[in-house]
PDB file of C-alpha atoms in Angstrom:
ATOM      1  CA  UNK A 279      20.975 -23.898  16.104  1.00  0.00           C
ATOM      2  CA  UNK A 280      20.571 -24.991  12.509  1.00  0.00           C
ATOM      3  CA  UNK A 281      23.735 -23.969  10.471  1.00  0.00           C
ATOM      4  CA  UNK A 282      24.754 -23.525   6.698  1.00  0.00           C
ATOM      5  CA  UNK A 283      28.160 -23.437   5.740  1.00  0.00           C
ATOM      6  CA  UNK A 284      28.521 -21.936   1.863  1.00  0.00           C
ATOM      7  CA  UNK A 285      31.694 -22.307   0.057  1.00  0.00           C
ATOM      8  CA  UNK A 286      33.614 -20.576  -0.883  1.00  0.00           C
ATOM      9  CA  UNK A 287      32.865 -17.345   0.015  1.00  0.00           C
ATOM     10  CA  UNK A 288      34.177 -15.645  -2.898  1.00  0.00           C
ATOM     11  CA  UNK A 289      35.118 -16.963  -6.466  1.00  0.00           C
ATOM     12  CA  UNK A 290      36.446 -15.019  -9.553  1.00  0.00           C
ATOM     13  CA  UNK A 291      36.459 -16.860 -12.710  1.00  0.00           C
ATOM     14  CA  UNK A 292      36.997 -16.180 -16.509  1.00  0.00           C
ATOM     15  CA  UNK A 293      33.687 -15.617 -18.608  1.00  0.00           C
ATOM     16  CA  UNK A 294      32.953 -19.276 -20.426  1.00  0.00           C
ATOM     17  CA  UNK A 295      34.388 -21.101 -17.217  1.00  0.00           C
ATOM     18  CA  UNK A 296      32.488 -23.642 -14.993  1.00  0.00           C
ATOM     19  CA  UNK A 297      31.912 -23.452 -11.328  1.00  0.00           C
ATOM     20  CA  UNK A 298      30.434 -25.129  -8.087  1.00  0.00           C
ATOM     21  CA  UNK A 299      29.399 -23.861  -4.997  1.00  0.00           C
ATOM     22  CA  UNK A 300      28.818 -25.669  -2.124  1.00  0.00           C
ATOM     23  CA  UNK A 301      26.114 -25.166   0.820  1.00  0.00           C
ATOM     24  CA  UNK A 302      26.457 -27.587   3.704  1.00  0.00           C
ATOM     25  CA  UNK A 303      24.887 -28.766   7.187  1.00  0.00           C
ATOM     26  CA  UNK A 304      25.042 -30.617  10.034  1.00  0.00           C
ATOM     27  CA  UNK A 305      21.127 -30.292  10.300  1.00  0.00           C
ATOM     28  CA  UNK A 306      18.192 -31.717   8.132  1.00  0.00           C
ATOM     29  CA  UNK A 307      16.347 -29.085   6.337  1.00  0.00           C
ATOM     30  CA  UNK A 308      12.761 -30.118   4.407  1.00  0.00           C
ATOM     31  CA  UNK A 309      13.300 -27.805   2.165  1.00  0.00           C
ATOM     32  CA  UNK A 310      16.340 -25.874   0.611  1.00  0.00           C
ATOM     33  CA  UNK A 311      16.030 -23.078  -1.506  1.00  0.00           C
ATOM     34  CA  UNK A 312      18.745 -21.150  -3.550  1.00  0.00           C
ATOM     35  CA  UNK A 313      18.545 -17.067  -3.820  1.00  0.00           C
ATOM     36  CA  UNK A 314      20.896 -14.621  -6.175  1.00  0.00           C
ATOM     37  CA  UNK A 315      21.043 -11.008  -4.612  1.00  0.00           C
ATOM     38  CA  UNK A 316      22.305  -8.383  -6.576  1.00  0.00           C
ATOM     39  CA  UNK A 317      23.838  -4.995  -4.889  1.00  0.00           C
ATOM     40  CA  UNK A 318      21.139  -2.920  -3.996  1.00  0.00           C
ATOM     41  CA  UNK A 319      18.213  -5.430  -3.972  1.00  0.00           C
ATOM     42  CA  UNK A 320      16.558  -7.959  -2.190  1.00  0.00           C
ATOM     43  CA  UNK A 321      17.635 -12.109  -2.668  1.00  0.00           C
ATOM     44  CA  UNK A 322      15.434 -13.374  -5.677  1.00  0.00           C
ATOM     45  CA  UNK A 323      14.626 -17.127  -5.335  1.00  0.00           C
ATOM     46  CA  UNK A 324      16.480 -19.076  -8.292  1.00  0.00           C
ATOM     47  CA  UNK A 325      15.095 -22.576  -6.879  1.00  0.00           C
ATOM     48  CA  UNK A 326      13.884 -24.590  -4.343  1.00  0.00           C
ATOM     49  CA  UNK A 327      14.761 -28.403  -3.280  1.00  0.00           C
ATOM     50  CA  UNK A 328      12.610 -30.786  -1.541  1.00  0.00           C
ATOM     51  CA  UNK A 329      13.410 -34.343  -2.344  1.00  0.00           C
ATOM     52  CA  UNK A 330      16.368 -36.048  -0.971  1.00  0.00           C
ATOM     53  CA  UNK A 331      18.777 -36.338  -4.211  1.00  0.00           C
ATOM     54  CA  UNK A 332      16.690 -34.214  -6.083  1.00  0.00           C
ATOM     55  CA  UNK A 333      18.478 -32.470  -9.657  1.00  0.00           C
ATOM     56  CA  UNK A 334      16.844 -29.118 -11.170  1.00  0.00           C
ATOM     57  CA  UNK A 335      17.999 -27.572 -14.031  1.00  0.00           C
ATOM     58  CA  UNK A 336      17.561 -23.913 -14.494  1.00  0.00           C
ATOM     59  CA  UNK A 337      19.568 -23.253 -18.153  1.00  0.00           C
ATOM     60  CA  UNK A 338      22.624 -23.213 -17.350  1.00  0.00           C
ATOM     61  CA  UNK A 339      22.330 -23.712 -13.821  1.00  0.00           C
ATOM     62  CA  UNK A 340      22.344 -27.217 -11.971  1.00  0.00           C
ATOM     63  CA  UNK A 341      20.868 -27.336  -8.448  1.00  0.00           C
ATOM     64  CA  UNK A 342      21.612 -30.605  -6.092  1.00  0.00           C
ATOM     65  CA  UNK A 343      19.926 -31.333  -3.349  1.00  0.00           C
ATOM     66  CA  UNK A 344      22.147 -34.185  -0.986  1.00  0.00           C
ATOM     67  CA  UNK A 345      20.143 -37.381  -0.423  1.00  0.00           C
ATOM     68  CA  UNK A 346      20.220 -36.830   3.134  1.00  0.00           C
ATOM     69  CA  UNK A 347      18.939 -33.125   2.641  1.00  0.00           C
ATOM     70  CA  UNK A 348      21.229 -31.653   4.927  1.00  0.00           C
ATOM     71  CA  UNK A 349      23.448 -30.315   1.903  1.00  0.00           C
ATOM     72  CA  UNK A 350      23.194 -28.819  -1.765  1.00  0.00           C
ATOM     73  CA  UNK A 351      25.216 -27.455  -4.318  1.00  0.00           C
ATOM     74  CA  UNK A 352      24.906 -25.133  -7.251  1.00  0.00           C
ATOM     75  CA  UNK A 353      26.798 -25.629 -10.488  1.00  0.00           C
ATOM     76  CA  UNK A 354      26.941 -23.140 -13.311  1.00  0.00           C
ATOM     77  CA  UNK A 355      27.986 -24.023 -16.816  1.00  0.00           C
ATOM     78  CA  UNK A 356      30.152 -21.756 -19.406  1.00  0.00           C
ATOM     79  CA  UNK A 357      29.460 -18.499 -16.599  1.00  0.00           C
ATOM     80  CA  UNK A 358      28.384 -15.373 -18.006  1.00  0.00           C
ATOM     81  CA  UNK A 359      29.215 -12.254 -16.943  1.00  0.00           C
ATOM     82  CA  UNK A 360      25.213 -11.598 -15.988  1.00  0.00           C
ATOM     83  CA  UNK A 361      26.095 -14.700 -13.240  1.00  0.00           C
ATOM     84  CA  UNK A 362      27.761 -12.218 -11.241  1.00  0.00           C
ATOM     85  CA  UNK A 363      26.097 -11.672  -7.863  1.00  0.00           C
ATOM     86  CA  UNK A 364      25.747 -13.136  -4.038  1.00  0.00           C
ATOM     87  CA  UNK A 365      24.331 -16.612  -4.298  1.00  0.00           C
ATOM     88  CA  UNK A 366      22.430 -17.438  -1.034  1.00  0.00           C
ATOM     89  CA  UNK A 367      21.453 -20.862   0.007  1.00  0.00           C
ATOM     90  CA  UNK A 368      18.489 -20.810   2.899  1.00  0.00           C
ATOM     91  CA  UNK A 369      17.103 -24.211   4.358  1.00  0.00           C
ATOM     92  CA  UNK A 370      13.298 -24.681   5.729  1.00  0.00           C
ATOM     93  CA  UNK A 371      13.222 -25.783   8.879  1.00  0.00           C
ATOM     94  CA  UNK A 372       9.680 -27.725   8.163  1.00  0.00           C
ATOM     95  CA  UNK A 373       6.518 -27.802   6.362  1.00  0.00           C
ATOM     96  CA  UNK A 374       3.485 -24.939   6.587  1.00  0.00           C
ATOM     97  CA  UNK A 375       4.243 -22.165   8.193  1.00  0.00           C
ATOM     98  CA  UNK A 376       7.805 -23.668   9.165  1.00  0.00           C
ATOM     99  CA  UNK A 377       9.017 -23.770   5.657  1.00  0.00           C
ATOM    100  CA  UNK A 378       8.841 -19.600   5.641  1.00  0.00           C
ATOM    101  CA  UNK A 379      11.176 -19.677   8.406  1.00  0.00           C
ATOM    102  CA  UNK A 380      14.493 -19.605   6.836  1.00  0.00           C
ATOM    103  CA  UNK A 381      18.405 -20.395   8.138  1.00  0.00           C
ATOM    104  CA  UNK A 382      20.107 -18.456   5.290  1.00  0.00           C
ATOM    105  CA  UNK A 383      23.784 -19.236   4.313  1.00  0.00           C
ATOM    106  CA  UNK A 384      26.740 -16.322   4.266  1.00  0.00           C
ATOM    107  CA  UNK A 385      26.793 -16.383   0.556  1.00  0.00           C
ATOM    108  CA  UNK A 386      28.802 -16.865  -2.191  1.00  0.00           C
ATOM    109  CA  UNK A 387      30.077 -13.691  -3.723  1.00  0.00           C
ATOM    110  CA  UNK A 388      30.252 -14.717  -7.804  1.00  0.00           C
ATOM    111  CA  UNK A 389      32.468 -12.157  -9.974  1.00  0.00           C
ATOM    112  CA  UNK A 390      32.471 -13.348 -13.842  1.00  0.00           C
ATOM    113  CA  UNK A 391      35.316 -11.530 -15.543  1.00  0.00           C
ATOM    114  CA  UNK A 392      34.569 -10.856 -19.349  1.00  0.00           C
TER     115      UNK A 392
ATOM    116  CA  UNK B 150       4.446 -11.755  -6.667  1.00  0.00           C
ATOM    117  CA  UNK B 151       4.035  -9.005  -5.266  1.00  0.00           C
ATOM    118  CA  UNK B 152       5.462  -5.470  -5.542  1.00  0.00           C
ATOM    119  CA  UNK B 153       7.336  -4.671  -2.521  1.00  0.00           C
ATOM    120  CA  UNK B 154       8.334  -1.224  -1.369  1.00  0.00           C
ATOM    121  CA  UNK B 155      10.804  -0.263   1.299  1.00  0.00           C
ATOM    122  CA  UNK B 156      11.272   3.206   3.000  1.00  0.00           C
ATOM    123  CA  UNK B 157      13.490   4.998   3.281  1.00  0.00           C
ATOM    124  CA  UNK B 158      16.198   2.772   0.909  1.00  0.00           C
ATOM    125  CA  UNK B 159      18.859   4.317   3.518  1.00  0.00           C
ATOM    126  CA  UNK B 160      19.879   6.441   6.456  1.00  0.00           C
ATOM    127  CA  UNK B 161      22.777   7.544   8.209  1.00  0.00           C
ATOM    128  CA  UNK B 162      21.637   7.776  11.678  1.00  0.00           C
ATOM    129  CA  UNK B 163      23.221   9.372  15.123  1.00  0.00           C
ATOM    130  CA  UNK B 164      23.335   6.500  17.752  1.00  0.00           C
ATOM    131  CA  UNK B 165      20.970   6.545  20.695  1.00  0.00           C
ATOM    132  CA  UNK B 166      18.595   7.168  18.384  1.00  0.00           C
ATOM    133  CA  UNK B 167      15.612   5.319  16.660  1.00  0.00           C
ATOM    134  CA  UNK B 168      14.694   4.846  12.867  1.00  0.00           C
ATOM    135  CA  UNK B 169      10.986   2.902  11.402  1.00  0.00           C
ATOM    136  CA  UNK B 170      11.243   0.969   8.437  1.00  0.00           C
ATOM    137  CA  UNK B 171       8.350   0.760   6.719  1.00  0.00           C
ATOM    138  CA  UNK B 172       7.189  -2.152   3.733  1.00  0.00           C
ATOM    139  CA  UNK B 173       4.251  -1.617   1.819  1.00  0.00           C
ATOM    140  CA  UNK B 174       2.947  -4.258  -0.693  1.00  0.00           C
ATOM    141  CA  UNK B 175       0.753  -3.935  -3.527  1.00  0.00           C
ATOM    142  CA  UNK B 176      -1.483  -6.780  -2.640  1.00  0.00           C
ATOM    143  CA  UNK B 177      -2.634  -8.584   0.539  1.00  0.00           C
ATOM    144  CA  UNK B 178      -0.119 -10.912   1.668  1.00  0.00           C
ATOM    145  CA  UNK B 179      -0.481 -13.748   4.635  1.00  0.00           C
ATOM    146  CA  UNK B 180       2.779 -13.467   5.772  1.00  0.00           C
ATOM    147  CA  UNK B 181       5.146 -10.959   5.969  1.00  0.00           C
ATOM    148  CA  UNK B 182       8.557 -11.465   7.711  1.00  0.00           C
ATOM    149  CA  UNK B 183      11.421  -9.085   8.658  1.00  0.00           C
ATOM    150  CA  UNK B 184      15.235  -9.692   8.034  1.00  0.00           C
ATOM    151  CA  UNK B 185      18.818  -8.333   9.115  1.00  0.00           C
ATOM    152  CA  UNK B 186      21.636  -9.066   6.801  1.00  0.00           C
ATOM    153  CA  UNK B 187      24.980  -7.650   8.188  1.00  0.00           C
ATOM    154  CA  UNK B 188      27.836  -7.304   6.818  1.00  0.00           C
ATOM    155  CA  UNK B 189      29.816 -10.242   5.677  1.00  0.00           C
ATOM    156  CA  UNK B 190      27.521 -12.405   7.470  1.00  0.00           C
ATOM    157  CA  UNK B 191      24.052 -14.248   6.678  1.00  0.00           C
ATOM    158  CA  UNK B 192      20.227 -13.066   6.397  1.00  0.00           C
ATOM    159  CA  UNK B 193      18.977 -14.025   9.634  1.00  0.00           C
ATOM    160  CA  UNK B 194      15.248 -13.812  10.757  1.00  0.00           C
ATOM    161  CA  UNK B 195      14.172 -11.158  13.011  1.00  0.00           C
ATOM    162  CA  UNK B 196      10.050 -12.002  13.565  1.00  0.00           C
ATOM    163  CA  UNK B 197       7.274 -12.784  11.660  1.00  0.00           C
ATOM    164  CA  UNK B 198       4.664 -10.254  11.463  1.00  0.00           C
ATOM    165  CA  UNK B 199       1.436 -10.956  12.098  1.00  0.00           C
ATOM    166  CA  UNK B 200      -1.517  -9.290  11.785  1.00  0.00           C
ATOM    167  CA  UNK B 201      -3.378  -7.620  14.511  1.00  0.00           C
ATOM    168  CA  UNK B 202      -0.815  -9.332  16.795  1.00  0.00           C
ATOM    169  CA  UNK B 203       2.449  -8.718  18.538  1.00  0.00           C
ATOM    170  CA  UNK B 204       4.919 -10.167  16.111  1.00  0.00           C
ATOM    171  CA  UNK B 205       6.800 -13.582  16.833  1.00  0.00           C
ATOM    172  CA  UNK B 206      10.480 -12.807  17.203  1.00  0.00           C
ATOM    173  CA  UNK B 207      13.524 -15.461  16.793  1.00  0.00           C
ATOM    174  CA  UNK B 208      16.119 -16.057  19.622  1.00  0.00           C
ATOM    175  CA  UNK B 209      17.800 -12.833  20.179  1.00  0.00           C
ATOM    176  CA  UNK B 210      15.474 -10.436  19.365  1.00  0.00           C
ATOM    177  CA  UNK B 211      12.873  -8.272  21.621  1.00  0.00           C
ATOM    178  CA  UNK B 212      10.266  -6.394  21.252  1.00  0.00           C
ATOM    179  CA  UNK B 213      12.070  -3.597  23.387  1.00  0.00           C
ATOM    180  CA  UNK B 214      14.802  -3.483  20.593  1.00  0.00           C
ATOM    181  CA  UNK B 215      12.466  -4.038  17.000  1.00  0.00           C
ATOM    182  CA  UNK B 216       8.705  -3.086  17.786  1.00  0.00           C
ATOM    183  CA  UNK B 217       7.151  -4.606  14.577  1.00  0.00           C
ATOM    184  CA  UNK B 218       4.034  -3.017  13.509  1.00  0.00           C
ATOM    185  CA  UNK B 219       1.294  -4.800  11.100  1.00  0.00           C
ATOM    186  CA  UNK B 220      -2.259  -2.721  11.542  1.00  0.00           C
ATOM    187  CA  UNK B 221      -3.790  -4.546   7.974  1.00  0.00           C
ATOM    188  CA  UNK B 222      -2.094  -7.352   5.334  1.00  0.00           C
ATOM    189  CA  UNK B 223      -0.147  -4.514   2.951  1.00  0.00           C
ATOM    190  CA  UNK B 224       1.739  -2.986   5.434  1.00  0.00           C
ATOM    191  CA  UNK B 225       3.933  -3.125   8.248  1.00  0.00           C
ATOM    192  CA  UNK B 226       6.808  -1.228  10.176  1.00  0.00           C
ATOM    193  CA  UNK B 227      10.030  -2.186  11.644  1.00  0.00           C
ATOM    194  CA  UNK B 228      11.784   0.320  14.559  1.00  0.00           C
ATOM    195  CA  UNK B 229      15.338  -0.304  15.121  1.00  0.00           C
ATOM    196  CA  UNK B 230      15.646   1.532  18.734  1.00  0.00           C
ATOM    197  CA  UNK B 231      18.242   3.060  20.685  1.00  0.00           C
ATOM    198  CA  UNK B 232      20.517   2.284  17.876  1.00  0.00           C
ATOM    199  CA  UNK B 233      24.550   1.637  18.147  1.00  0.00           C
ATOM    200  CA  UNK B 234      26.970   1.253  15.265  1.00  0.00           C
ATOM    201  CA  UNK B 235      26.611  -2.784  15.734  1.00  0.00           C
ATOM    202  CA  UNK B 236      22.679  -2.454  14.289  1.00  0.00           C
ATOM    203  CA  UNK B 237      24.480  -0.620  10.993  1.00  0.00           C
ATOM    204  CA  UNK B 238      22.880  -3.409   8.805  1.00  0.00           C
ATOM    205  CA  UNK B 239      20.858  -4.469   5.998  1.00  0.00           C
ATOM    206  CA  UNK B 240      17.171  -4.743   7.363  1.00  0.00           C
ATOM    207  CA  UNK B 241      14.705  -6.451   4.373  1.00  0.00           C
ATOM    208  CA  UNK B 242      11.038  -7.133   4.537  1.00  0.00           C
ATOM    209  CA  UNK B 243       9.889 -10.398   3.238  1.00  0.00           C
ATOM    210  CA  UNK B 244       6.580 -11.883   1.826  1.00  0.00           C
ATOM    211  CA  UNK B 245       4.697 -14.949   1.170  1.00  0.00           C
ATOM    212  CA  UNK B 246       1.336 -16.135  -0.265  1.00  0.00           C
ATOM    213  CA  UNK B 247       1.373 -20.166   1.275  1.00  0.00           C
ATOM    214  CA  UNK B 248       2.158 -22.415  -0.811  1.00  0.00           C
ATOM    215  CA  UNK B 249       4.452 -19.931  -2.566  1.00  0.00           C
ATOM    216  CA  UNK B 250       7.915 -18.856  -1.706  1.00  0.00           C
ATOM    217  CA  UNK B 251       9.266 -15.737   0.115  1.00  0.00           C
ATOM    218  CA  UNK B 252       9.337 -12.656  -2.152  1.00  0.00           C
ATOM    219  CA  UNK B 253      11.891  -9.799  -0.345  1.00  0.00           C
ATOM    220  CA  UNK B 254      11.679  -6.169  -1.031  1.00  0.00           C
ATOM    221  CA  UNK B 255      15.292  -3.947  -2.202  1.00  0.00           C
ATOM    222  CA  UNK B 256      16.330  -3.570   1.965  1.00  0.00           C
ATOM    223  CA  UNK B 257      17.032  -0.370   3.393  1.00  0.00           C
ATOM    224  CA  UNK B 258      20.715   0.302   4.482  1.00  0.00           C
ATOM    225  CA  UNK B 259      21.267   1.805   7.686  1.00  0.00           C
ATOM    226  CA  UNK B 260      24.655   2.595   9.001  1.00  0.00           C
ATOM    227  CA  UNK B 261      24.876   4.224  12.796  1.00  0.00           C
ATOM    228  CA  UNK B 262      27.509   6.837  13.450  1.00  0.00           C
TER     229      UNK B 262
END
């Protein structure tokens, strides 16, 4: 069974404040792919990862993807208060049809405080 | 993307009993996959629906259990059957147009009483 450890599981920072979050395996994925859900909605996909060592930048957001691929991480700069949310890392188990089927992380629960 | 609807967005149900969760898109989709995300713990994947054919579930789901429905590419069903307080969950649709990625609908919350 393919497993993805997400840390921490729940982080409270100041507005203006940096932060990491971690999303780790024993397993190699092909694919990783990062997800914010908000209460009452579906996960929206922020990114997705392919290459080993890959960097995307999404603003203010940094995504990692481990050279190995079997970890990730996801670094915000100066947080906002509209960061707040569950941040969900999912890894594809393989190409086609196998990247739809997704091992998703517990989450990261993000509260910004203004 | 796609527009995704989910019905109903939540019920309180009696257990022994048995809820269908439908997910209507706005478009025709190739793949449409359904979710359970439970408390404190991670999205996992119940099946893929296909069309026209039984669904393809993941280790530790049955059909018996979740009966997944597809009859055309916009819509499809979910029944969570004979229900006990340990299937109070989040149960989310999913969709996909290959290459693209997964597009999920809002979930419907169902707690068992």
């Amino acid at each position: 069974t393919q497993l993805l450890e997400q840390s921490p599981q729940f982080l409270s920072i100041q507005e203006g404040e940096n932060l990491t979050v971690y999303c780790n395996s024993s397993s190699v994925f092909s694919s990783l792919q990062w997800y914010r859900q908000e209460p009452g909605e579906g996960p929206v996909l922020l990114v997705t990862v392919v290459t080993g060592g890959e960097v995307k930048k999404l603003k203010r957001l940094t995504f990692q993807f481990g050279d190995a691929r079997k970890d990730s991480s996801l670094h915000i700069t100066a947080a906002q208060t509209g960061d707040t949310g569950l941040y969900l890392c999912a890894g594809a188990r393989g190409s086609g049809a196998g990247s739809y089927q997704l091992t998703f992380g517990k989450g990261t629960k993000l509260s910004v405080i203004p | 993307s796609a527009v995704i609807s989910q019905k109903p967005s939540r019920d309180i149900c009696q257990r022994g009993t048995s809820l269908t969760i439908q997910c209507q898109v706005d478009s025709q989709v190739t793949m449409m996959f359904w979710y359970r995300q439970q408390p404190g713990q991670s999205l996992t994947l119940i099946a893929t629906a296909n069309q026209g054919s039984e669904a393809t579930y993941e280790s530790g789901f049955v059909i018996d259990k979740f009966p997944i429905s597809r009859p055309n590419l916009t819509f499809s069903t979910l029944t969570v059957s004979n229900m006990s307080p340990e299937d109070s969950s989040i149960y989310l649709c999913s969709v996909a147009f290959p290459p693209g990625p997964q597009h999920f609908g809002d979930g419907t919350r169902l707690s068992i009483l």
